[in-house]
Amino acid sequence: MQLALLLLLLVGTCRANDFFGDLKDWFDKITAPKEYCNREWITLDSKGVGKGLEADLGRNLFGQHIASEVIVNAVTGFMNNDNPKKPLVLSFHGTAGTGKTLASQLIVKNLYKKGMDSHFVHFFNSVINFPHASQVETYKSQLQLWIRGNVTNCAHSMFIFDEMDKMHPGIIDSIKPFMDYQYKLDGVSYQKAIFIFLSNAGGKIITQTTLVSWKAGKKREELKLEDVETALSSSVFNYHGESYVVDFFIPFLPLERQHIVQCIMVEMVAMGLQSEHNKACEMADKIVIYIPDDERRISVSGCKRIASRLKNFM
């Protein structure tokens, strides 16, 4: 009898905790400060954005000296212009796990007080949000309405599109007008908005260019934007024909073993483990595949699967 009563009390306590937990989440949402499209919630000071963004990229984005420099200059230059002629459009290119998503998140973090939770930041995944080719016309009209409505609500809105290389050309065509040079479109100005595209397109060429440079005896840090831009021009600049609205095509270089070690050490800390360099080096050799086979120079999947593989390894 006492055991049954104890079990009932425990179940009741769990249900009460679940109930009050849900109630707290609901209360937190309705009492959270409302977000406004102003300087209190969006960092419009280019100097403040530049310093914070540069520091965050330096601490968290490993092996991407080209991307970091271009991103900082592009974002601060745009924010420093009170009357831009067009929205800022950035296109990130590289193989999986090189930091494209992370870089976009760091930009958001430094611009919006609520980060990725901001009502002014909109993230789309081409595969998840636009999965059926038969519904392209519906996607186009819905996406256009979404962009128009949100920019009307806040001129400093940001739109991030992941897996652009898998997006239907018709959907890409439907958003081009919002990113072009024009004062207003249907009475709405998009000049202060930001569009970021994440794509694996051009990844193989970037990897080949990096390997050729390395075999020629050049240091990774000697690679410059123009070195990779030339190689990218044929496969990326005219990708689905969107090149004329993109301000910067930003290459993300393939990651080497040293960068994998850094990723592992960061993940160790995230898992509550002690960050040990020797242990990270050992794991970098055991849980990651490198190319070419005889050199083991470049990670095939970058840092993308580090977290899951590290957990299995531990």
mmCIF file of C-alpha atoms in Angstrom:
data_model
loop_
_atom_site.group_PDB
_atom_site.id
_atom_site.type_symbol
_atom_site.label_atom_id
_atom_site.label_comp_id
_atom_site.label_asym_id
_atom_site.label_seq_id
_atom_site.Cartn_x
_atom_site.Cartn_y
_atom_site.Cartn_z
ATOM 1 C CA MET A 1 0.000 0.000 0.000
ATOM 2 C CA GLN A 2 2.778 2.407 0.945
ATOM 3 C CA LEU A 3 4.734 1.498 -2.196
ATOM 4 C CA ALA A 4 1.682 2.148 -4.382
ATOM 5 C CA LEU A 5 1.123 5.500 -2.700
ATOM 6 C CA LEU A 6 4.751 6.431 -3.207
ATOM 7 C CA LEU A 7 4.526 5.539 -6.896
ATOM 8 C CA LEU A 8 1.390 7.654 -7.276
ATOM 9 C CA LEU A 9 3.109 10.567 -5.600
ATOM 10 C CA LEU A 10 6.126 10.203 -7.880
ATOM 11 C CA VAL A 11 3.960 10.023 -11.006
ATOM 12 C CA GLY A 12 1.956 12.989 -9.809
ATOM 13 C CA THR A 13 5.136 14.924 -9.151
ATOM 14 C CA CYS A 14 6.460 14.139 -12.650
ATOM 15 C CA ARG A 15 3.190 15.199 -14.240
ATOM 16 C CA ALA A 16 3.137 18.341 -12.138
ATOM 17 C CA ASN A 17 6.712 19.110 -13.168
ATOM 18 C CA ASP A 18 5.794 18.565 -16.828
ATOM 19 C CA PHE A 19 2.737 20.767 -16.456
ATOM 20 C CA PHE A 20 4.538 23.577 -14.666
ATOM 21 C CA GLY A 21 7.451 23.230 -17.067
ATOM 22 C CA ASP A 22 5.114 23.704 -20.035
ATOM 23 C CA LEU A 23 3.377 26.551 -18.207
ATOM 24 C CA LYS A 24 6.719 28.259 -17.596
ATOM 25 C CA ASP A 25 7.715 27.918 -21.263
ATOM 26 C CA TRP A 26 4.384 29.425 -22.297
ATOM 27 C CA PHE A 27 4.703 32.230 -19.738
ATOM 28 C CA ASP A 28 8.272 32.988 -20.815
ATOM 29 C CA LYS A 29 7.139 33.330 -24.428
ATOM 30 C CA ILE A 30 4.262 35.713 -23.733
ATOM 31 C CA THR A 31 6.275 37.815 -21.273
ATOM 32 C CA ALA A 32 9.497 37.966 -23.302
ATOM 33 C CA PRO A 33 10.409 41.504 -24.412
ATOM 34 C CA LYS A 34 8.967 42.282 -27.806
ATOM 35 C CA GLU A 35 11.582 42.649 -30.513
ATOM 36 C CA TYR A 36 11.674 45.886 -32.488
ATOM 37 C CA CYS A 37 13.365 46.818 -35.730
ATOM 38 C CA ASN A 38 15.651 49.442 -34.193
ATOM 39 C CA ARG A 39 19.134 49.938 -32.773
ATOM 40 C CA GLU A 40 18.143 48.412 -29.446
ATOM 41 C CA TRP A 41 17.639 45.037 -31.134
ATOM 42 C CA ILE A 42 19.763 45.308 -34.297
ATOM 43 C CA THR A 43 23.398 46.417 -34.296
ATOM 44 C CA LEU A 44 23.582 49.080 -36.964
ATOM 45 C CA ASP A 45 26.991 50.421 -35.902
ATOM 46 C CA SER A 46 29.478 49.102 -38.444
ATOM 47 C CA LYS A 47 32.451 49.501 -36.090
ATOM 48 C CA GLY A 48 30.753 47.472 -33.384
ATOM 49 C CA VAL A 49 29.720 44.796 -35.850
ATOM 50 C CA GLY A 50 33.153 44.616 -37.441
ATOM 51 C CA LYS A 51 35.117 44.149 -34.216
ATOM 52 C CA GLY A 52 32.771 41.569 -32.769
ATOM 53 C CA LEU A 53 32.366 39.674 -36.032
ATOM 54 C CA GLU A 54 36.108 39.595 -36.718
ATOM 55 C CA ALA A 55 36.778 38.284 -33.199
ATOM 56 C CA ASP A 56 34.072 35.607 -33.435
ATOM 57 C CA LEU A 57 35.250 34.409 -36.834
ATOM 58 C CA GLY A 58 38.824 34.273 -35.560
ATOM 59 C CA ARG A 59 37.845 32.167 -32.539
ATOM 60 C CA ASN A 60 35.348 29.819 -34.170
ATOM 61 C CA LEU A 61 35.866 29.563 -37.925
ATOM 62 C CA PHE A 62 38.955 27.422 -38.438
ATOM 63 C CA GLY A 63 41.101 27.534 -41.560
ATOM 64 C CA GLN A 64 39.067 30.134 -43.438
ATOM 65 C CA HIS A 65 41.262 33.227 -43.711
ATOM 66 C CA ILE A 66 39.784 34.195 -47.105
ATOM 67 C CA ALA A 67 36.155 33.825 -46.043
ATOM 68 C CA SER A 68 36.706 35.629 -42.726
ATOM 69 C CA GLU A 69 38.330 38.649 -44.355
ATOM 70 C CA VAL A 70 35.742 38.979 -47.120
ATOM 71 C CA ILE A 71 32.805 38.532 -44.729
ATOM 72 C CA VAL A 72 34.042 41.200 -42.297
ATOM 73 C CA ASN A 73 34.729 43.701 -45.088
ATOM 74 C CA ALA A 74 31.435 42.996 -46.868
ATOM 75 C CA VAL A 75 29.222 43.219 -43.777
ATOM 76 C CA THR A 76 30.899 46.267 -42.235
ATOM 77 C CA GLY A 77 30.977 48.037 -45.586
ATOM 78 C CA PHE A 78 27.271 47.400 -46.064
ATOM 79 C CA MET A 79 26.346 48.464 -42.523
ATOM 80 C CA ASN A 80 28.443 51.618 -42.928
ATOM 81 C CA ASN A 81 26.296 52.706 -45.880
ATOM 82 C CA ASP A 82 23.151 54.524 -44.762
ATOM 83 C CA ASN A 83 21.705 54.376 -48.261
ATOM 84 C CA PRO A 84 22.856 51.194 -50.059
ATOM 85 C CA LYS A 85 21.896 50.827 -53.707
ATOM 86 C CA LYS A 86 20.889 47.180 -53.300
ATOM 87 C CA PRO A 87 20.618 44.487 -50.627
ATOM 88 C CA LEU A 88 23.805 42.732 -49.539
ATOM 89 C CA VAL A 89 23.960 39.312 -51.212
ATOM 90 C CA LEU A 90 26.618 36.824 -50.100
ATOM 91 C CA SER A 91 27.109 33.370 -51.613
ATOM 92 C CA PHE A 92 29.143 30.870 -49.562
ATOM 93 C CA HIS A 93 30.703 27.965 -51.473
ATOM 94 C CA GLY A 94 32.623 24.909 -50.354
ATOM 95 C CA THR A 95 32.395 21.258 -49.430
ATOM 96 C CA ALA A 96 30.430 20.033 -46.405
ATOM 97 C CA GLY A 97 31.767 20.785 -42.946
ATOM 98 C CA THR A 98 33.927 23.771 -43.869
ATOM 99 C CA GLY A 99 31.973 26.320 -41.799
ATOM 100 C CA LYS A 100 29.458 27.933 -44.144
ATOM 101 C CA THR A 101 26.518 27.563 -41.758
ATOM 102 C CA LEU A 102 28.630 28.572 -38.772
ATOM 103 C CA ALA A 103 29.787 31.735 -40.549
ATOM 104 C CA SER A 104 26.200 32.742 -41.317
ATOM 105 C CA GLN A 105 25.255 32.163 -37.663
ATOM 106 C CA LEU A 106 28.127 34.354 -36.477
ATOM 107 C CA ILE A 107 26.976 37.157 -38.776
ATOM 108 C CA VAL A 108 23.488 36.859 -37.293
ATOM 109 C CA LYS A 109 24.855 36.812 -33.748
ATOM 110 C CA ASN A 110 26.685 40.096 -34.286
ATOM 111 C CA LEU A 111 23.782 41.867 -35.983
ATOM 112 C CA TYR A 112 20.731 40.745 -34.037
ATOM 113 C CA LYS A 113 20.380 40.820 -30.260
ATOM 114 C CA LYS A 114 18.299 37.614 -30.279
ATOM 115 C CA GLY A 115 20.579 35.866 -32.767
ATOM 116 C CA MET A 116 18.986 33.079 -34.773
ATOM 117 C CA ASP A 117 15.852 33.453 -32.611
ATOM 118 C CA SER A 118 15.272 36.925 -34.005
ATOM 119 C CA HIS A 119 11.972 37.485 -35.805
ATOM 120 C CA PHE A 120 13.982 39.364 -38.431
ATOM 121 C CA VAL A 121 16.147 36.379 -39.406
ATOM 122 C CA HIS A 122 14.636 33.807 -41.772
ATOM 123 C CA PHE A 123 16.294 30.472 -42.533
ATOM 124 C CA PHE A 124 15.309 28.167 -45.394
ATOM 125 C CA ASN A 125 16.622 24.750 -46.370
ATOM 126 C CA SER A 126 15.967 23.993 -50.035
ATOM 127 C CA VAL A 127 15.449 20.279 -49.467
ATOM 128 C CA ILE A 128 13.133 20.683 -46.475
ATOM 129 C CA ASN A 129 11.200 23.824 -47.384
ATOM 130 C CA PHE A 130 10.922 23.291 -51.159
ATOM 131 C CA PRO A 131 10.980 19.500 -51.603
ATOM 132 C CA HIS A 132 8.552 18.917 -54.496
ATOM 133 C CA ALA A 133 9.285 20.095 -58.037
ATOM 134 C CA SER A 134 5.581 19.811 -58.835
ATOM 135 C CA GLN A 135 4.804 22.600 -56.346
ATOM 136 C CA VAL A 136 7.363 25.133 -57.545
ATOM 137 C CA GLU A 137 4.733 27.721 -58.476
ATOM 138 C CA THR A 138 3.233 27.532 -54.987
ATOM 139 C CA TYR A 139 6.667 27.832 -53.371
ATOM 140 C CA LYS A 140 7.481 30.840 -55.531
ATOM 141 C CA SER A 141 4.365 32.810 -54.618
ATOM 142 C CA GLN A 142 4.609 31.935 -50.913
ATOM 143 C CA LEU A 143 8.292 32.834 -50.736
ATOM 144 C CA GLN A 144 7.768 36.143 -52.516
ATOM 145 C CA LEU A 145 4.947 37.057 -50.135
ATOM 146 C CA TRP A 146 7.081 36.028 -47.145
ATOM 147 C CA ILE A 147 10.039 38.164 -48.210
ATOM 148 C CA ARG A 148 7.859 41.147 -49.072
ATOM 149 C CA GLY A 149 5.914 40.956 -45.808
ATOM 150 C CA ASN A 150 8.967 40.627 -43.596
ATOM 151 C CA VAL A 151 10.953 43.386 -45.285
ATOM 152 C CA THR A 152 7.876 45.623 -44.989
ATOM 153 C CA ASN A 153 7.910 44.814 -41.271
ATOM 154 C CA CYS A 154 11.669 45.387 -40.911
ATOM 155 C CA ALA A 155 13.919 46.796 -43.619
ATOM 156 C CA HIS A 156 16.945 45.147 -41.950
ATOM 157 C CA SER A 157 15.629 41.605 -42.412
ATOM 158 C CA MET A 158 17.995 38.740 -43.229
ATOM 159 C CA PHE A 159 17.227 35.682 -45.369
ATOM 160 C CA ILE A 160 19.492 32.617 -45.318
ATOM 161 C CA PHE A 161 19.066 29.855 -47.918
ATOM 162 C CA ASP A 162 20.870 26.570 -47.307
ATOM 163 C CA GLU A 163 21.651 23.904 -49.948
ATOM 164 C CA MET A 164 21.236 26.351 -52.794
ATOM 165 C CA ASP A 165 22.770 23.849 -55.192
ATOM 166 C CA LYS A 166 19.633 21.722 -54.705
ATOM 167 C CA MET A 167 17.120 24.551 -55.145
ATOM 168 C CA HIS A 168 14.865 24.533 -58.210
ATOM 169 C CA PRO A 169 15.984 27.212 -60.734
ATOM 170 C CA GLY A 170 12.436 28.580 -60.838
ATOM 171 C CA ILE A 171 12.523 29.409 -57.121
ATOM 172 C CA ILE A 172 15.876 31.143 -57.506
ATOM 173 C CA ASP A 173 14.466 33.189 -60.382
ATOM 174 C CA SER A 174 11.520 34.228 -58.228
ATOM 175 C CA ILE A 175 13.715 35.922 -55.591
ATOM 176 C CA LYS A 176 16.191 37.637 -57.939
ATOM 177 C CA PRO A 177 14.121 40.843 -58.251
ATOM 178 C CA PHE A 178 14.374 41.425 -54.493
ATOM 179 C CA MET A 179 18.184 41.454 -54.685
ATOM 180 C CA ASP A 180 18.685 43.665 -57.723
ATOM 181 C CA TYR A 181 19.450 47.387 -58.071
ATOM 182 C CA GLN A 182 16.172 49.261 -57.730
ATOM 183 C CA TYR A 183 14.694 51.884 -55.487
ATOM 184 C CA LYS A 184 11.455 50.068 -54.716
ATOM 185 C CA LEU A 185 9.587 46.999 -55.864
ATOM 186 C CA ASP A 186 5.806 47.258 -55.553
ATOM 187 C CA GLY A 187 6.273 50.093 -53.099
ATOM 188 C CA VAL A 188 8.747 48.234 -50.855
ATOM 189 C CA SER A 189 12.478 48.962 -50.591
ATOM 190 C CA TYR A 190 14.756 45.946 -50.127
ATOM 191 C CA GLN A 191 18.006 47.901 -50.130
ATOM 192 C CA LYS A 192 18.814 47.308 -46.448
ATOM 193 C CA ALA A 193 18.048 43.570 -46.413
ATOM 194 C CA ILE A 194 20.706 40.846 -46.415
ATOM 195 C CA PHE A 195 20.571 37.579 -48.379
ATOM 196 C CA ILE A 196 23.009 34.729 -47.688
ATOM 197 C CA PHE A 197 23.245 31.608 -49.862
ATOM 198 C CA LEU A 198 24.992 28.424 -48.688
ATOM 199 C CA SER A 199 26.034 25.980 -51.390
ATOM 200 C CA ASN A 200 28.291 22.986 -52.023
ATOM 201 C CA ALA A 201 28.605 24.084 -55.661
ATOM 202 C CA GLY A 202 32.207 24.749 -56.575
ATOM 203 C CA GLY A 203 33.492 22.688 -53.655
ATOM 204 C CA LYS A 204 35.494 20.296 -55.846
ATOM 205 C CA ILE A 205 37.193 23.132 -57.694
ATOM 206 C CA ILE A 206 38.054 24.875 -54.433
ATOM 207 C CA THR A 207 39.562 21.633 -53.124
ATOM 208 C CA GLN A 208 41.558 21.090 -56.332
ATOM 209 C CA THR A 209 42.875 24.661 -56.233
ATOM 210 C CA THR A 210 43.917 24.234 -52.604
ATOM 211 C CA LEU A 211 45.733 20.961 -53.342
ATOM 212 C CA VAL A 212 47.531 22.404 -56.390
ATOM 213 C CA SER A 213 48.686 25.373 -54.307
ATOM 214 C CA TRP A 214 49.925 23.089 -51.546
ATOM 215 C CA LYS A 215 51.796 20.794 -53.964
ATOM 216 C CA ALA A 216 53.425 23.896 -55.465
ATOM 217 C CA GLY A 217 54.923 24.589 -52.044
ATOM 218 C CA LYS A 218 52.693 27.508 -51.104
ATOM 219 C CA LYS A 219 51.384 28.011 -47.602
ATOM 220 C CA ARG A 220 47.625 27.845 -47.145
ATOM 221 C CA GLU A 221 47.556 31.430 -45.893
ATOM 222 C CA GLU A 222 49.109 32.599 -49.178
ATOM 223 C CA LEU A 223 45.954 31.679 -51.067
ATOM 224 C CA LYS A 224 43.933 34.779 -51.891
ATOM 225 C CA LEU A 225 40.365 35.374 -53.010
ATOM 226 C CA GLU A 226 41.392 36.082 -56.607
ATOM 227 C CA ASP A 227 43.251 32.745 -56.791
ATOM 228 C CA VAL A 228 40.084 30.811 -56.038
ATOM 229 C CA GLU A 229 37.724 33.194 -57.850
ATOM 230 C CA THR A 230 39.325 32.388 -61.169
ATOM 231 C CA ALA A 231 38.802 28.673 -60.654
ATOM 232 C CA LEU A 232 35.233 29.214 -59.490
ATOM 233 C CA SER A 233 34.155 31.442 -62.371
ATOM 234 C CA SER A 234 33.092 28.687 -64.761
ATOM 235 C CA SER A 235 31.094 26.577 -62.298
ATOM 236 C CA VAL A 236 29.706 29.069 -59.801
ATOM 237 C CA PHE A 237 29.413 32.583 -61.187
ATOM 238 C CA ASN A 238 26.746 31.526 -63.642
ATOM 239 C CA TYR A 239 25.165 28.908 -61.422
ATOM 240 C CA HIS A 240 21.443 29.068 -62.251
ATOM 241 C CA GLY A 241 22.179 32.536 -63.619
ATOM 242 C CA GLU A 242 22.049 34.339 -60.279
ATOM 243 C CA SER A 243 25.591 35.749 -60.462
ATOM 244 C CA TYR A 244 24.630 39.296 -61.414
ATOM 245 C CA VAL A 245 22.797 39.915 -58.125
ATOM 246 C CA VAL A 246 25.487 38.359 -55.874
ATOM 247 C CA ASP A 247 27.936 40.844 -54.383
ATOM 248 C CA PHE A 248 30.513 38.353 -53.099
ATOM 249 C CA PHE A 249 31.142 34.713 -53.971
ATOM 250 C CA ILE A 250 33.031 33.497 -50.902
ATOM 251 C CA PRO A 251 35.076 30.277 -51.059
ATOM 252 C CA PHE A 252 35.434 28.063 -47.991
ATOM 253 C CA LEU A 253 38.640 26.060 -48.231
ATOM 254 C CA PRO A 254 38.728 22.335 -47.387
ATOM 255 C CA LEU A 255 39.902 21.667 -43.834
ATOM 256 C CA GLU A 256 43.215 20.061 -42.967
ATOM 257 C CA ARG A 257 44.115 17.833 -40.022
ATOM 258 C CA GLN A 258 45.145 20.791 -37.858
ATOM 259 C CA HIS A 259 41.676 22.300 -38.237
ATOM 260 C CA ILE A 260 40.013 18.968 -37.427
ATOM 261 C CA VAL A 261 42.023 18.866 -34.197
ATOM 262 C CA GLN A 262 40.687 22.319 -33.323
ATOM 263 C CA CYS A 263 37.116 21.201 -34.035
ATOM 264 C CA ILE A 264 37.552 18.120 -31.841
ATOM 265 C CA MET A 265 38.886 20.193 -28.954
ATOM 266 C CA VAL A 266 35.898 22.530 -29.190
ATOM 267 C CA GLU A 267 33.534 19.553 -29.227
ATOM 268 C CA MET A 268 35.296 18.050 -26.196
ATOM 269 C CA VAL A 269 34.484 21.172 -24.228
ATOM 270 C CA ALA A 270 30.880 21.097 -25.488
ATOM 271 C CA MET A 271 30.607 17.509 -24.210
ATOM 272 C CA GLY A 272 31.897 18.511 -20.786
ATOM 273 C CA LEU A 273 35.247 16.773 -21.308
ATOM 274 C CA GLN A 274 38.722 18.083 -20.681
ATOM 275 C CA SER A 275 40.175 19.506 -23.878
ATOM 276 C CA GLU A 276 43.391 17.563 -24.491
ATOM 277 C CA HIS A 277 45.474 18.311 -27.580
ATOM 278 C CA ASN A 278 47.204 14.917 -27.701
ATOM 279 C CA LYS A 279 43.893 13.107 -27.383
ATOM 280 C CA ALA A 280 42.365 15.333 -30.070
ATOM 281 C CA CYS A 281 45.261 14.509 -32.420
ATOM 282 C CA GLU A 282 44.744 10.794 -31.802
ATOM 283 C CA MET A 283 41.040 11.100 -32.554
ATOM 284 C CA ALA A 284 41.668 13.209 -35.653
ATOM 285 C CA ASP A 285 43.583 10.272 -37.105
ATOM 286 C CA LYS A 286 41.002 7.652 -36.145
ATOM 287 C CA ILE A 287 37.591 9.198 -36.820
ATOM 288 C CA VAL A 288 38.241 11.293 -39.946
ATOM 289 C CA ILE A 289 38.915 10.278 -43.560
ATOM 290 C CA TYR A 290 41.501 12.303 -45.483
ATOM 291 C CA ILE A 291 42.478 12.732 -49.136
ATOM 292 C CA PRO A 292 44.552 12.113 -51.139
ATOM 293 C CA ASP A 293 45.162 8.614 -49.766
ATOM 294 C CA ASP A 294 48.937 8.860 -49.971
ATOM 295 C CA GLU A 295 49.120 12.306 -48.373
ATOM 296 C CA ARG A 296 46.121 12.381 -45.974
ATOM 297 C CA ARG A 297 46.048 16.148 -46.347
ATOM 298 C CA ILE A 298 42.399 17.214 -46.510
ATOM 299 C CA SER A 299 39.385 16.035 -44.526
ATOM 300 C CA VAL A 300 36.629 14.606 -46.730
ATOM 301 C CA SER A 301 33.755 15.829 -44.554
ATOM 302 C CA GLY A 302 35.423 18.691 -42.687
ATOM 303 C CA CYS A 303 34.077 19.125 -39.159
ATOM 304 C CA LYS A 304 30.533 18.109 -40.094
ATOM 305 C CA ARG A 305 30.445 14.678 -38.431
ATOM 306 C CA ILE A 306 32.882 15.354 -35.614
ATOM 307 C CA ALA A 307 30.248 15.498 -32.854
ATOM 308 C CA SER A 308 28.568 12.159 -33.675
ATOM 309 C CA ARG A 309 31.812 10.321 -34.387
ATOM 310 C CA LEU A 310 33.444 11.673 -31.236
ATOM 311 C CA LYS A 311 30.579 10.376 -29.108
ATOM 312 C CA ASN A 312 30.898 6.910 -30.643
ATOM 313 C CA PHE A 313 34.656 6.976 -30.185
ATOM 314 C CA MET A 314 34.399 7.973 -26.524
#
